[in-house]
Tab-separated table of C-alpha atoms and ligand atoms in Angstrom:
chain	number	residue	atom	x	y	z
A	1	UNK	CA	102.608	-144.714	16.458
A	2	UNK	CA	99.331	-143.854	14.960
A	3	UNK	CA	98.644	-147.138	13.323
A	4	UNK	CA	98.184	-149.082	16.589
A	5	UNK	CA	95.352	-146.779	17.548
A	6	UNK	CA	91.880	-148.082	16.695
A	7	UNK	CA	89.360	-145.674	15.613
A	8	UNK	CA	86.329	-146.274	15.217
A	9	UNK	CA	83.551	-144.175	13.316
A	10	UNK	CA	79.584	-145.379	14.348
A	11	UNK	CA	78.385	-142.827	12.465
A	12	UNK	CA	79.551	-142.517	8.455
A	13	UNK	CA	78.205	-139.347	6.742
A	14	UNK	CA	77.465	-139.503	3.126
A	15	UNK	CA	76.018	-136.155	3.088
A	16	UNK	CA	76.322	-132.650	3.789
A	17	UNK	CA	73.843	-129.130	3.439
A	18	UNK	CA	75.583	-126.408	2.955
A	19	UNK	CA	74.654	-122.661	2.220
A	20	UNK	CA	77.123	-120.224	0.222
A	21	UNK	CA	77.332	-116.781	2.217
A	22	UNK	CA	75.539	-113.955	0.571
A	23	UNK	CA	76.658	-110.609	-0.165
A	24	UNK	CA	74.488	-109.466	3.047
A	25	UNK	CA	76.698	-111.157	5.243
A	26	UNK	CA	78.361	-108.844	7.009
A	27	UNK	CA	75.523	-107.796	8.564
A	28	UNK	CA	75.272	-110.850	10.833
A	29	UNK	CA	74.611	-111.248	14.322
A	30	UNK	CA	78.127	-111.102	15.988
A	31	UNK	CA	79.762	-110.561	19.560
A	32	UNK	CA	83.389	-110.844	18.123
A	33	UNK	CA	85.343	-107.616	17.977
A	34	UNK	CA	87.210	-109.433	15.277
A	35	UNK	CA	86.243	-106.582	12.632
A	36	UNK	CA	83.988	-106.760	9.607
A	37	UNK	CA	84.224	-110.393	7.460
A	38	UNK	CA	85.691	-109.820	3.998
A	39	UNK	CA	82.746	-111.499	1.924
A	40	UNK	CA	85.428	-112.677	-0.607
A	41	UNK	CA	87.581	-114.087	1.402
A	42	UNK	CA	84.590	-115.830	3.118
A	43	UNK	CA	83.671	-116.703	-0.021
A	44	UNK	CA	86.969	-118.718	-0.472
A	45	UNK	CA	86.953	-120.334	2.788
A	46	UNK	CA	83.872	-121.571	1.772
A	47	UNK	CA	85.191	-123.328	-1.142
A	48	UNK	CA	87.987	-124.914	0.718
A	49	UNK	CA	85.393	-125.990	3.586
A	50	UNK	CA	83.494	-127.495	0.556
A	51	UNK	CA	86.662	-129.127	-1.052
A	52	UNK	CA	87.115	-130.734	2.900
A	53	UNK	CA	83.958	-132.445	3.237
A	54	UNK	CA	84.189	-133.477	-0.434
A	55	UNK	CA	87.658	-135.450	0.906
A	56	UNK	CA	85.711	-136.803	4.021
A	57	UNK	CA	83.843	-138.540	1.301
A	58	UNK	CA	80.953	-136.824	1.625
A	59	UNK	CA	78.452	-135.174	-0.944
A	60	UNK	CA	77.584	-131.912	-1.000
A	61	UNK	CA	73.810	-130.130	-1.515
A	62	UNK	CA	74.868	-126.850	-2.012
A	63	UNK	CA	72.470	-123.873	-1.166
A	64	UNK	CA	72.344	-120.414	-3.328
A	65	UNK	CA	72.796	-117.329	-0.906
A	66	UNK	CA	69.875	-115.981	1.046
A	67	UNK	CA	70.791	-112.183	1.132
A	68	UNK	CA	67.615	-111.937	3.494
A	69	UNK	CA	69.468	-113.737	6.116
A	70	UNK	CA	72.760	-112.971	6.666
A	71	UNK	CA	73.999	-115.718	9.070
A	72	UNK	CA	72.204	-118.216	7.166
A	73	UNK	CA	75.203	-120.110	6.090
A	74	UNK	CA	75.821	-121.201	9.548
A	75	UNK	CA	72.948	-123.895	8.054
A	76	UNK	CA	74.164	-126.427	11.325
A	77	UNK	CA	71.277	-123.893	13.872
A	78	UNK	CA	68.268	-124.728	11.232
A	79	UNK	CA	68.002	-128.591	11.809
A	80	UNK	CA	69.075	-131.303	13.980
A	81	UNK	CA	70.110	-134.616	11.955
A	82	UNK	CA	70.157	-138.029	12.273
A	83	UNK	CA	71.153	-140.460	9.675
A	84	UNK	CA	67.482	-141.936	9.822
A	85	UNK	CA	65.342	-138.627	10.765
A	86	UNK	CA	65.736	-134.742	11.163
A	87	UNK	CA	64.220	-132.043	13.252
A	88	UNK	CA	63.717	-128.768	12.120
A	89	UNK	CA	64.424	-125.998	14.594
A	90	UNK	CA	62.853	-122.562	15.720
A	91	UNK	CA	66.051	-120.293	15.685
A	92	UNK	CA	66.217	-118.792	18.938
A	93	UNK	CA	67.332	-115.330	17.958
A	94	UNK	CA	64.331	-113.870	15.983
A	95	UNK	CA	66.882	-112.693	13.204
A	96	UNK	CA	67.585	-115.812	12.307
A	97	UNK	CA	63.596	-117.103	12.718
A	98	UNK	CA	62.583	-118.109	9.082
A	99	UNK	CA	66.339	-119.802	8.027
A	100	UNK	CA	64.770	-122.973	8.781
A	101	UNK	CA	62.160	-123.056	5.879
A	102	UNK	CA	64.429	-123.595	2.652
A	103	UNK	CA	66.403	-126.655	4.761
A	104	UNK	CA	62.705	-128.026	5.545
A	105	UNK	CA	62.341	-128.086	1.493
A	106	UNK	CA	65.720	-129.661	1.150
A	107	UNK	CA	65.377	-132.399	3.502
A	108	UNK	CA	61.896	-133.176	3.087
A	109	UNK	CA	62.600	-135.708	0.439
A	110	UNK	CA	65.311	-137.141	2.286
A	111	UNK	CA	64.469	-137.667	6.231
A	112	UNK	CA	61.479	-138.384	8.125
A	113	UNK	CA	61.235	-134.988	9.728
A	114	UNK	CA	59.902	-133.508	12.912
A	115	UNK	CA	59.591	-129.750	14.162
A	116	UNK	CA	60.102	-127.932	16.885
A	117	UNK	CA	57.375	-125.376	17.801
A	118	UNK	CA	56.893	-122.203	19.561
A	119	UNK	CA	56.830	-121.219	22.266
A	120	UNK	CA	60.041	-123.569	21.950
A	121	UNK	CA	63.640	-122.534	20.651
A	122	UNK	CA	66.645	-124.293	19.261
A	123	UNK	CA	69.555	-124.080	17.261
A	124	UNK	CA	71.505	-126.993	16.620
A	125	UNK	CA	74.877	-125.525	17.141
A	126	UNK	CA	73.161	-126.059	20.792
A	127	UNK	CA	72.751	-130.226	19.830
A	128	UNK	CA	75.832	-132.608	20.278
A	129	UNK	CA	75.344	-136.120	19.253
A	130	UNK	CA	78.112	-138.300	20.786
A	131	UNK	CA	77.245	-142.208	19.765
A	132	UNK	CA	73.340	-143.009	21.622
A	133	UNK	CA	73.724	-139.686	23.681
A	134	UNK	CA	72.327	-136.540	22.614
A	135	UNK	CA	73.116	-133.495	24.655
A	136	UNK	CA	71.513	-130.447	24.530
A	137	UNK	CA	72.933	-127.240	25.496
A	138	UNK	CA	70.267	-124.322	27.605
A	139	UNK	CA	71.700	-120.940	25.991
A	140	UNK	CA	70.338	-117.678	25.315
A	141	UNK	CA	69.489	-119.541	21.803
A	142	UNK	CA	67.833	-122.770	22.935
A	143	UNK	CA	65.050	-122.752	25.803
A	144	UNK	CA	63.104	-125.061	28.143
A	145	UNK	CA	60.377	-125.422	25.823
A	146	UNK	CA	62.591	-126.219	22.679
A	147	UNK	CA	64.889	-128.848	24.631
A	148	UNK	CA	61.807	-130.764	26.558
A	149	UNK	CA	59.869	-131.103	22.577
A	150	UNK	CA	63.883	-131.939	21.353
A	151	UNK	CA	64.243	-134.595	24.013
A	152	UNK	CA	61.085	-136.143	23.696
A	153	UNK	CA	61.549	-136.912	19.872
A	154	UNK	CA	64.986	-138.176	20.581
A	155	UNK	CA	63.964	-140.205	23.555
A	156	UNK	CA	60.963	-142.258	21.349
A	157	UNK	CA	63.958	-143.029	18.802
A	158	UNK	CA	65.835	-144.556	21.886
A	159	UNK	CA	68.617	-141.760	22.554
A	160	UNK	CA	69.842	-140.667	25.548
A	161	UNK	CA	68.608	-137.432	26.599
A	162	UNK	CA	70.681	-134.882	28.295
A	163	UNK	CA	70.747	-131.152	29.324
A	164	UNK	CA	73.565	-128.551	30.137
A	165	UNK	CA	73.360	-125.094	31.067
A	166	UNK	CA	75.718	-122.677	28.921
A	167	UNK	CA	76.267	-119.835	30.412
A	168	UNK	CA	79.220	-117.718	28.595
A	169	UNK	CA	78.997	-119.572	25.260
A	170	UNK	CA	76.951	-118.692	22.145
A	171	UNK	CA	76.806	-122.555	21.624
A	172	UNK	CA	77.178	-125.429	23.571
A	173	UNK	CA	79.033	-126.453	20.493
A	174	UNK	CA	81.131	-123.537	20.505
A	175	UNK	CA	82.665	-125.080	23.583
A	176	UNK	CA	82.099	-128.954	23.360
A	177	UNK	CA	82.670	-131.242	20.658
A	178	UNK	CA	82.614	-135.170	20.399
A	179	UNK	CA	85.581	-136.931	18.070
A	180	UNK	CA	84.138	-140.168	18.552
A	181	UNK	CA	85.699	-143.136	20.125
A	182	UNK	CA	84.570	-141.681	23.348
A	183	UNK	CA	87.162	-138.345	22.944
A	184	UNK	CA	85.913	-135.055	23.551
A	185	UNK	CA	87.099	-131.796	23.057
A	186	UNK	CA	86.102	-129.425	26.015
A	187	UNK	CA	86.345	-125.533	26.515
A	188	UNK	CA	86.942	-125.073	30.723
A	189	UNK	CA	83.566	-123.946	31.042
A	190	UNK	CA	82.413	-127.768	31.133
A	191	UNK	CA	85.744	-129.239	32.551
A	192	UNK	CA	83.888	-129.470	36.174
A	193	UNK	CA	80.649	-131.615	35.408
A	194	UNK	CA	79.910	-134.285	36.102
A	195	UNK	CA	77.966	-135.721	33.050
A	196	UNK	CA	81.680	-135.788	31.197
A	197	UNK	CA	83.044	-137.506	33.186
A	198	UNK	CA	83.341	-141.102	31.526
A	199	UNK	CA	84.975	-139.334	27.932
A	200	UNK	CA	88.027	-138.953	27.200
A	201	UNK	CA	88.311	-135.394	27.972
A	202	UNK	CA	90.765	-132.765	25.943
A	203	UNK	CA	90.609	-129.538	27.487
A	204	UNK	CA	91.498	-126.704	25.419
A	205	UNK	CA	94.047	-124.662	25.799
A	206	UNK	CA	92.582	-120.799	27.141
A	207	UNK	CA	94.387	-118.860	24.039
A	208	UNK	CA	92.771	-122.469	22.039
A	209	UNK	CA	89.301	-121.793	22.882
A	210	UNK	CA	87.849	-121.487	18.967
A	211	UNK	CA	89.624	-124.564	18.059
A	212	UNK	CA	87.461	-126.420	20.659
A	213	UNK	CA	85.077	-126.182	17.737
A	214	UNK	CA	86.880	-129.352	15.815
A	215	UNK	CA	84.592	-131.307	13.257
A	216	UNK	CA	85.254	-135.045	13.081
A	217	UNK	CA	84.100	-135.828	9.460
A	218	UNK	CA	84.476	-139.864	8.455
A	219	UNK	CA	88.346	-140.117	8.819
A	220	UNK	CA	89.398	-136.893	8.940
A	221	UNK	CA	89.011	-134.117	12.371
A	222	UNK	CA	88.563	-130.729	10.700
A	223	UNK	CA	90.784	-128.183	12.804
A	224	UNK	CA	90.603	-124.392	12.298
A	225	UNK	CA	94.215	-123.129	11.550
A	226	UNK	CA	96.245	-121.122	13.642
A	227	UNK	CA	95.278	-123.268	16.857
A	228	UNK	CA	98.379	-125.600	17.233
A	229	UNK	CA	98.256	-127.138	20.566
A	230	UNK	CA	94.754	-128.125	19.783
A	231	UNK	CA	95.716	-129.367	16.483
A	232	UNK	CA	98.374	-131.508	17.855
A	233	UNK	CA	96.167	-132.846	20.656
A	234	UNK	CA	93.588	-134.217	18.195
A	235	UNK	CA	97.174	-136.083	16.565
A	236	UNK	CA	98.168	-137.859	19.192
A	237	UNK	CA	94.972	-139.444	19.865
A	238	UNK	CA	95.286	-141.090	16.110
A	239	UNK	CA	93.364	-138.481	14.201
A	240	UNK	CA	94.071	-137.383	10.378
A	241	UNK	CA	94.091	-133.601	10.501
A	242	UNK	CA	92.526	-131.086	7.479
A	243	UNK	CA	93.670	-127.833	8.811
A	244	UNK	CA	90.900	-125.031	7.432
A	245	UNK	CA	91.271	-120.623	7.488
A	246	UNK	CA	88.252	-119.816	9.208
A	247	UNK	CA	88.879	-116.340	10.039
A	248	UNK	CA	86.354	-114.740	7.949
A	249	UNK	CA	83.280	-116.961	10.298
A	250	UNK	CA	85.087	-116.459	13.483
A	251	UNK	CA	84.410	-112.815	12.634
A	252	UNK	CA	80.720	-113.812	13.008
A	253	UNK	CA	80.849	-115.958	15.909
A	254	UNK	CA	80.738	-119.170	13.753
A	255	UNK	CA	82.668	-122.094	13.897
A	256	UNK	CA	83.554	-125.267	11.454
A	257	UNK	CA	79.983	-127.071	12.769
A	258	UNK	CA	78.181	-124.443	11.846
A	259	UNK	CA	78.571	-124.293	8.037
A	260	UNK	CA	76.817	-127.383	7.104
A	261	UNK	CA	74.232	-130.362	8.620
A	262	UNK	CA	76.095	-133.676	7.894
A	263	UNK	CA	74.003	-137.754	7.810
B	301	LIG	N1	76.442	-115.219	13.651
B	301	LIG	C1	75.945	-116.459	14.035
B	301	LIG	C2	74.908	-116.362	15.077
B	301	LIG	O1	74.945	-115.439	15.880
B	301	LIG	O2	74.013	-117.145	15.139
């Protein structure tokens, strides 16, 4: 049945950043309970995230550990990107402040690049793109000041600009993600408004809720494993699967966005 679905992708990635956890990482900044992250086993989930996007076509800049930052392979918080220009954030936890200064180097040559300044904060797990719509999520990472200097950049490139509170969330990516061909993948936090409305909304099951964190790559939705319902959900709508073991970033409140910046 899948072949008489048309997908569409408007936005090919031919790249990815990504950042190799260092031996620091347990240290982290994490809400979890989920236990301490086994920095080997991270270490191969890593590769097989790598291996994914390397399917999904895309290639890979791969960054050296930063022992001086333990969450700094969640590289997605340090820049928002476009496939014409980027925007370097101010991570809004002040652990994290400075991550954002070896992916300025490494994008430099690549992207026209903007910055956001303080007293602004932003993390781009708080940024969805979904085709000329931006949305920007208002967590206890990403404030007034951060959004209103995000938004104007994106509005003089001709995006639509829009903002959502998130209130139990780390990320508004932790709970909303955009598949393309106008499906999204919604935690219940954001089933009521009104601004998503017009998608094609799948809402995620309650014992689901990590797997709302799905990364649609080229042709290929990236699923965490272990999250079934979701998995099958993503399916039916015409979707080639590559399930990944995330268990080791879950530990540290990241998710499959988080581990790399794809244009
Ligand atoms: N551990 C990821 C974060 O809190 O930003």
């Amino acid at each position: 049945m899948n072949s008489i679905i048309h997908l569409t992708n408007k936005s090919m990635f031919t790249k990815a950043i990504v950042r190799r956890p260092a031996h620091t990482y347990a240290n982290g900044i994490t809400t979890s309970n989920l236990g301490k992250p086994d920095i080997n086993l991270a270490l191969k989930q890593h590769d097989a995230y790598c291996e994914a996007l390397i399917k999904c076509g895309l290639e890979l800049i791969i960054l050296d550990p930063d022992p001086n930052f333990p969450d700094s392979c969640f590289v997605e918080d340090t820049a928002v990107v476009t496939n014409d220009f980027g925007i370097i954030t101010r991570p809004g936890d002040s652990r994290r402040l400075g991550e954002e200064v070896e992916i300025k180097k490494v994008l430099e040559p690549l992207l026209k690049l903007y910055s956001i300044n303080a007293p602004g904060k932003l993390e781009g797990g708080d940024i969805m793109q979904a085709d000329n719509n931006f949305y920007i999520g208002l967590s206890n990472r990403t404030n007034l000041s951060g959004s209103k200097q995000l938004a104007d950049i994106l509005t003089n490139h001709n995006y639509e600009v829009y903002s959502i509170p998130v209130c139990n969330l780390l990320h508004f990516k932790t709970g909303v993600n955009y598949l393309g061909d106008n499906n999204l993948l919604l935690h219940r936090e954001f089933c009521s408004k009104d601004d998503f409305k017009s998608y094609n909304r799948t809402i995620i099951d309650n014992e689901e809720e990590y797997a709302a964190n799905s990364l649609r790559v080229n042709d290929y939705v990236i699923v965490p494993k272990g999250f079934p319902k979701t998995k099958m959900s993503i399916e039916k709508l015409g979707y080639k699967i590559i399930e990944l073991e995330l268990s080791e970033y879950q530990k540290m409140d990241g998710g499959l966005s988080c581990l790399s910046l794809r244009f």
